[in-house]
mmCIF file of C-alpha atoms in Angstrom:
data_model
loop_
_atom_site.group_PDB
_atom_site.id
_atom_site.type_symbol
_atom_site.label_atom_id
_atom_site.label_comp_id
_atom_site.label_asym_id
_atom_site.label_seq_id
_atom_site.Cartn_x
_atom_site.Cartn_y
_atom_site.Cartn_z
ATOM 1 C CA MET A 1 66.095 96.388 126.194
ATOM 2 C CA GLY A 2 68.243 96.169 129.328
ATOM 3 C CA GLY A 3 68.798 92.446 128.818
ATOM 4 C CA LYS A 4 70.182 92.959 125.317
ATOM 5 C CA LEU A 5 72.566 95.652 126.539
ATOM 6 C CA MET A 6 73.755 93.339 129.333
ATOM 7 C CA ILE A 7 74.456 90.557 126.806
ATOM 8 C CA LEU A 8 76.302 93.005 124.547
ATOM 9 C CA ARG A 9 78.417 94.280 127.441
ATOM 10 C CA GLN A 10 79.272 90.718 128.515
ATOM 11 C CA ALA A 11 80.275 89.813 124.950
ATOM 12 C CA ILE A 12 82.479 92.911 124.674
ATOM 13 C CA TYR A 13 84.073 92.136 128.047
ATOM 14 C CA HIS A 14 84.857 88.522 127.139
ATOM 15 C CA PHE A 15 86.197 89.506 123.707
ATOM 16 C CA PHE A 16 88.589 92.135 125.044
ATOM 17 C CA TYR A 17 89.568 90.223 128.187
ATOM 18 C CA HIS A 18 90.581 87.075 126.317
ATOM 19 C CA LEU A 19 92.391 88.952 123.554
ATOM 20 C CA ARG A 20 94.370 91.218 125.925
ATOM 21 C CA VAL A 21 97.673 89.472 125.235
ATOM 22 C CA PHE A 22 97.006 89.514 121.490
ATOM 23 C CA PHE A 23 96.435 93.281 121.516
ATOM 24 C CA ASN A 24 99.518 93.906 123.644
ATOM 25 C CA LEU A 25 101.798 91.766 121.464
ATOM 26 C CA THR A 26 100.556 92.846 118.053
ATOM 27 C CA PHE A 27 100.035 96.594 118.452
ATOM 28 C CA LYS A 28 103.452 97.704 117.176
ATOM 29 C CA PRO A 29 103.681 95.115 114.357
ATOM 30 C CA LEU A 30 100.200 96.110 113.182
ATOM 31 C CA LEU A 31 101.247 99.760 113.078
ATOM 32 C CA GLY A 32 104.250 98.682 111.006
ATOM 33 C CA LEU A 33 102.029 96.819 108.554
ATOM 34 C CA ILE A 34 99.759 99.836 108.341
ATOM 35 C CA ALA A 35 102.773 102.016 107.505
ATOM 36 C CA VAL A 36 103.724 99.586 104.723
ATOM 37 C CA GLY A 37 100.140 99.736 103.452
ATOM 38 C CA MET A 38 100.218 103.528 103.443
ATOM 39 C CA VAL A 39 103.487 103.592 101.474
ATOM 40 C CA THR A 40 101.997 101.106 99.012
ATOM 41 C CA SER A 41 98.872 103.213 98.648
ATOM 42 C CA ILE A 42 100.943 106.336 97.979
ATOM 43 C CA LEU A 43 102.805 104.462 95.244
ATOM 44 C CA LEU A 44 99.478 103.357 93.769
ATOM 45 C CA LEU A 45 98.216 106.938 93.832
ATOM 46 C CA LEU A 46 101.045 107.989 91.506
ATOM 47 C CA SER A 47 99.613 105.956 88.625
ATOM 48 C CA ALA A 48 96.429 107.064 86.880
ATOM 49 C CA LYS A 49 95.156 103.488 86.527
ATOM 50 C CA THR A 50 95.482 102.588 90.212
ATOM 51 C CA GLN A 51 94.319 105.774 91.932
ATOM 52 C CA LEU A 52 91.062 104.211 93.141
ATOM 53 C CA ALA A 53 92.878 101.228 94.642
ATOM 54 C CA GLY A 54 95.437 103.521 96.252
ATOM 55 C CA THR A 55 92.706 105.684 97.738
ATOM 56 C CA LEU A 56 90.827 102.690 99.134
ATOM 57 C CA ILE A 57 93.966 101.205 100.663
ATOM 58 C CA PHE A 58 94.962 104.572 102.154
ATOM 59 C CA VAL A 59 91.527 105.124 103.724
ATOM 60 C CA GLY A 60 91.511 101.553 105.054
ATOM 61 C CA CYS A 61 94.956 102.003 106.605
ATOM 62 C CA ILE A 62 93.971 105.278 108.273
ATOM 63 C CA ALA A 63 90.748 103.759 109.648
ATOM 64 C CA THR A 64 92.568 100.681 110.949
ATOM 65 C CA ALA A 65 95.308 102.784 112.557
ATOM 66 C CA LEU A 66 92.726 104.945 114.320
ATOM 67 C CA TRP A 67 90.766 101.896 115.479
ATOM 68 C CA ILE A 68 93.712 100.013 116.987
ATOM 69 C CA THR A 69 95.084 103.207 118.565
ATOM 70 C CA LEU A 70 91.734 103.917 120.223
ATOM 71 C CA ILE A 71 91.521 100.323 121.450
ATOM 72 C CA HIS A 72 95.073 100.569 122.798
ATOM 73 C CA CYS A 73 94.438 103.869 124.603
ATOM 74 C CA TYR A 74 90.987 103.087 126.010
ATOM 75 C CA TYR A 75 91.409 99.354 126.697
ATOM 76 C CA SER A 76 91.044 99.676 130.468
ATOM 77 C CA ALA A 77 88.003 101.952 130.167
ATOM 78 C CA ILE A 78 86.314 99.509 127.773
ATOM 79 C CA LEU A 79 86.877 96.631 130.191
ATOM 80 C CA ASN A 80 85.586 98.632 133.157
ATOM 81 C CA TRP A 81 82.470 99.736 131.244
ATOM 82 C CA SER A 82 81.654 96.269 129.953
ATOM 83 C CA ASP A 83 82.303 94.435 133.247
ATOM 84 C CA THR A 84 78.856 93.493 134.570
ATOM 85 C CA ARG A 85 80.049 91.877 137.797
ATOM 86 C CA LYS A 86 79.111 93.692 141.012
ATOM 87 C CA GLU A 87 81.847 92.602 143.429
ATOM 88 C CA ASP A 88 84.712 95.054 143.948
ATOM 89 C CA ALA A 89 87.213 92.207 144.237
ATOM 90 C CA SER A 90 86.411 91.023 140.719
ATOM 91 C CA VAL A 91 87.096 94.308 138.933
ATOM 92 C CA ILE A 92 90.184 94.085 136.771
ATOM 93 C CA GLU A 93 92.219 97.185 136.023
ATOM 94 C CA PHE A 94 94.901 97.186 133.370
ATOM 95 C CA PRO A 95 97.312 100.090 133.301
ATOM 96 C CA ASN A 96 97.173 102.209 130.192
ATOM 97 C CA LYS A 97 100.555 101.965 128.527
ATOM 98 C CA PRO A 98 101.646 105.132 126.729
ATOM 99 C CA LEU A 99 102.465 104.932 123.040
ATOM 100 C CA LYS A 100 106.187 104.559 122.401
#
């Protein structure tokens, strides 16, 4: 069981470490796209024929916004938890940038 957790932690570390720049560059544009999706879903909710689609889009936008906000806020903690290296010199700390 411990070996599988170690592999999972290493995979999480590599995923987040290599996509650090992607997350930093795309956070605000993704929030903008989510806002557009929420406006679209509200417009779809106004019609009786498209209420299901509007609801699904709205729920998807909310879930995506929560997910990327949590990743943005807890990025450093995720990297520290998933880092399996033992040397103190190899620990990487990224400052948590406040939402603007």
